[in-house]
Amino acid sequence: SKATPWLGWETAFSVVSGGTYQGTPGFTYFFCKGWFSTPNKMILKASNVVYGTGPNSILKYTGATIGIDLGGTSGSPELTLNIQLRDFDIRSASGTIGLSVYNTSRLKVSNVSIYGVITDGDSETGWSTAGLSIWGNGVGYSVINFFDRVVSRQLAGDAVRFDVGPDNIENT
């Protein structure tokens, strides 16, 4: 439940450093119905597939930065090739960006809602920069093949932000 969420589920991922967890390339992760709480950033890697059960699978991010980071290394999109994120709610009252997309290729995101509150009806304080941030630079890019039913609601910041980068056509 919201009051007693699942804790420690991040151990299915590899610890990177400083409370950051990343997926193992090629692994598929299934989340059942419930609330999953973490103060840690989740980084997905090549061919990670993450399935929830729709609005009944809720990631309660209690950290102060990015909830889910789909960020490759500049000039190396193969590190984030073929990621899928499906059927989730992402909620935070303290984070800056719900879903950050940088230097990816063949990304599929479907049925994901990003909320800037933990409880509906609360003041919007979470995701103070953006619910969804898509960005690149001179040697990095994001190729998004499929976004379906991705919603940002009740945010302190932007719903969608196309951030800095000379190769982001959306910025022109």
XYZ file of C-alpha atoms in Angstrom:
172
model
C 0.000 0.000 0.000
C 0.975 3.646 -0.165
C 1.566 3.688 3.608
C 3.618 0.473 3.680
C 5.219 0.139 0.238
C 7.590 -2.590 -0.912
C 11.162 -1.739 0.059
C 14.415 -3.348 -1.071
C 13.102 -4.388 -4.489
C 16.082 -2.608 -6.101
C 18.286 -5.594 -5.243
C 17.003 -7.144 -8.481
C 19.104 -4.466 -10.188
C 22.877 -3.915 -9.946
C 24.173 -1.248 -7.562
C 26.154 1.369 -9.462
C 27.154 3.864 -6.782
C 25.674 6.399 -4.431
C 22.289 4.707 -4.236
C 21.907 4.351 -8.007
C 20.703 1.053 -9.465
C 20.884 -0.096 -13.062
C 19.351 -2.916 -14.986
C 21.435 -5.789 -16.298
C 21.462 -5.553 -20.125
C 19.024 -8.014 -21.663
C 17.037 -8.658 -18.457
C 13.244 -8.389 -18.169
C 11.718 -7.202 -14.884
C 8.101 -7.798 -13.846
C 6.394 -5.739 -11.136
C 3.195 -6.986 -9.561
C 0.369 -4.831 -8.255
C 1.494 -2.617 -5.388
C 3.547 0.376 -4.269
C 7.342 0.175 -4.691
C 9.264 2.832 -2.756
C 12.846 3.939 -3.355
C 15.072 6.952 -2.776
C 17.369 5.645 -5.541
C 17.585 6.484 -9.228
C 16.818 3.537 -11.530
C 18.908 3.376 -14.715
C 17.757 1.051 -17.484
C 20.264 -0.406 -19.970
C 20.188 -2.104 -23.382
C 17.251 -4.437 -23.975
C 15.818 -4.002 -20.473
C 12.082 -4.583 -20.414
C 10.168 -3.419 -17.342
C 6.508 -4.422 -17.015
C 4.032 -3.296 -14.389
C 0.291 -3.911 -14.107
C -0.848 -0.423 -15.139
C -1.946 2.116 -12.532
C -1.757 -0.660 -9.929
C 2.070 -0.757 -10.160
C 3.306 2.455 -8.572
C 6.920 3.530 -8.219
C 7.029 5.897 -5.224
C 10.275 7.832 -5.701
C 11.400 9.546 -2.488
C 14.772 10.838 -3.737
C 15.646 14.345 -4.884
C 16.779 13.865 -8.500
C 15.691 11.630 -11.430
C 13.292 8.723 -10.863
C 14.002 6.641 -13.977
C 17.018 7.513 -16.120
C 17.198 6.240 -19.682
C 20.541 7.840 -20.415
C 23.251 6.423 -22.620
C 26.812 7.519 -23.005
C 27.292 10.352 -25.451
C 27.891 8.820 -28.876
C 27.081 5.254 -27.727
C 23.324 4.668 -28.203
C 23.846 0.889 -28.168
C 24.088 1.149 -24.371
C 20.404 2.086 -24.242
C 19.084 0.276 -27.328
C 15.664 -1.442 -27.212
C 14.491 -0.394 -23.739
C 10.813 -0.920 -22.936
C 8.931 0.555 -19.981
C 5.267 -0.380 -19.753
C 2.258 -0.103 -17.466
C 3.454 2.030 -14.524
C 2.645 5.055 -12.434
C 5.670 7.046 -11.255
C 5.008 9.353 -8.295
C 7.159 11.776 -6.310
C 6.744 14.765 -4.050
C 10.464 15.583 -4.121
C 12.128 14.520 -7.398
C 13.278 16.811 -10.210
C 12.589 14.662 -13.326
C 10.288 11.642 -13.492
C 11.620 10.046 -16.684
C 14.827 11.328 -18.299
C 15.585 10.237 -21.877
C 19.050 10.900 -23.330
C 20.954 9.219 -26.153
C 18.593 6.289 -26.636
C 17.516 4.313 -29.662
C 14.403 2.179 -30.244
C 12.802 3.202 -26.961
C 9.226 2.063 -26.265
C 7.251 3.597 -23.409
C 3.597 2.695 -23.037
C 0.862 3.338 -20.481
C 3.042 5.347 -18.076
C 1.655 8.122 -15.859
C 4.023 10.539 -14.127
C 2.637 12.360 -11.071
C 4.263 15.163 -9.057
C 2.444 14.074 -5.904
C 2.359 10.936 -3.791
C -1.333 11.246 -2.920
C -3.940 12.637 -5.310
C -5.162 16.044 -4.202
C -1.842 17.084 -2.598
C -0.032 20.240 -3.739
C 2.213 19.691 -6.746
C 5.783 19.638 -5.427
C 7.360 16.697 -7.245
C 9.132 16.569 -10.577
C 10.071 20.217 -10.192
C 11.896 20.338 -13.564
C 9.734 18.055 -15.736
C 7.717 14.856 -15.703
C 9.396 13.755 -18.946
C 12.691 15.238 -20.170
C 14.068 14.414 -23.634
C 17.473 15.820 -24.489
C 20.723 15.456 -26.365
C 23.878 17.319 -27.301
C 26.188 17.608 -30.312
C 27.217 13.946 -30.146
C 24.220 12.423 -28.391
C 20.660 11.949 -29.545
C 17.356 10.391 -28.605
C 15.395 8.295 -31.061
C 11.999 7.560 -29.608
C 10.117 5.051 -31.644
C 7.062 4.630 -29.496
C 5.371 6.640 -26.791
C 1.798 5.548 -26.125
C -0.421 6.783 -23.286
C 2.325 8.635 -21.411
C 0.778 11.259 -19.146
C 2.337 13.852 -16.818
C -0.044 15.168 -14.153
C 0.027 17.360 -11.077
C 3.637 18.503 -11.567
C 5.530 21.441 -10.112
C 7.567 21.669 -13.373
C 6.888 21.084 -17.074
C 4.871 18.111 -18.289
C 7.344 17.488 -21.153
C 10.644 19.264 -21.709
C 12.784 19.082 -24.850
C 16.012 20.220 -23.313
C 19.247 21.731 -24.584
C 21.095 20.319 -27.565
C 21.878 21.505 -31.080
C 20.578 18.277 -32.606
C 17.168 18.406 -30.927
C 14.890 19.356 -33.782
C 12.146 20.118 -31.264
C 14.197 23.041 -29.942
C 14.121 24.911 -33.263
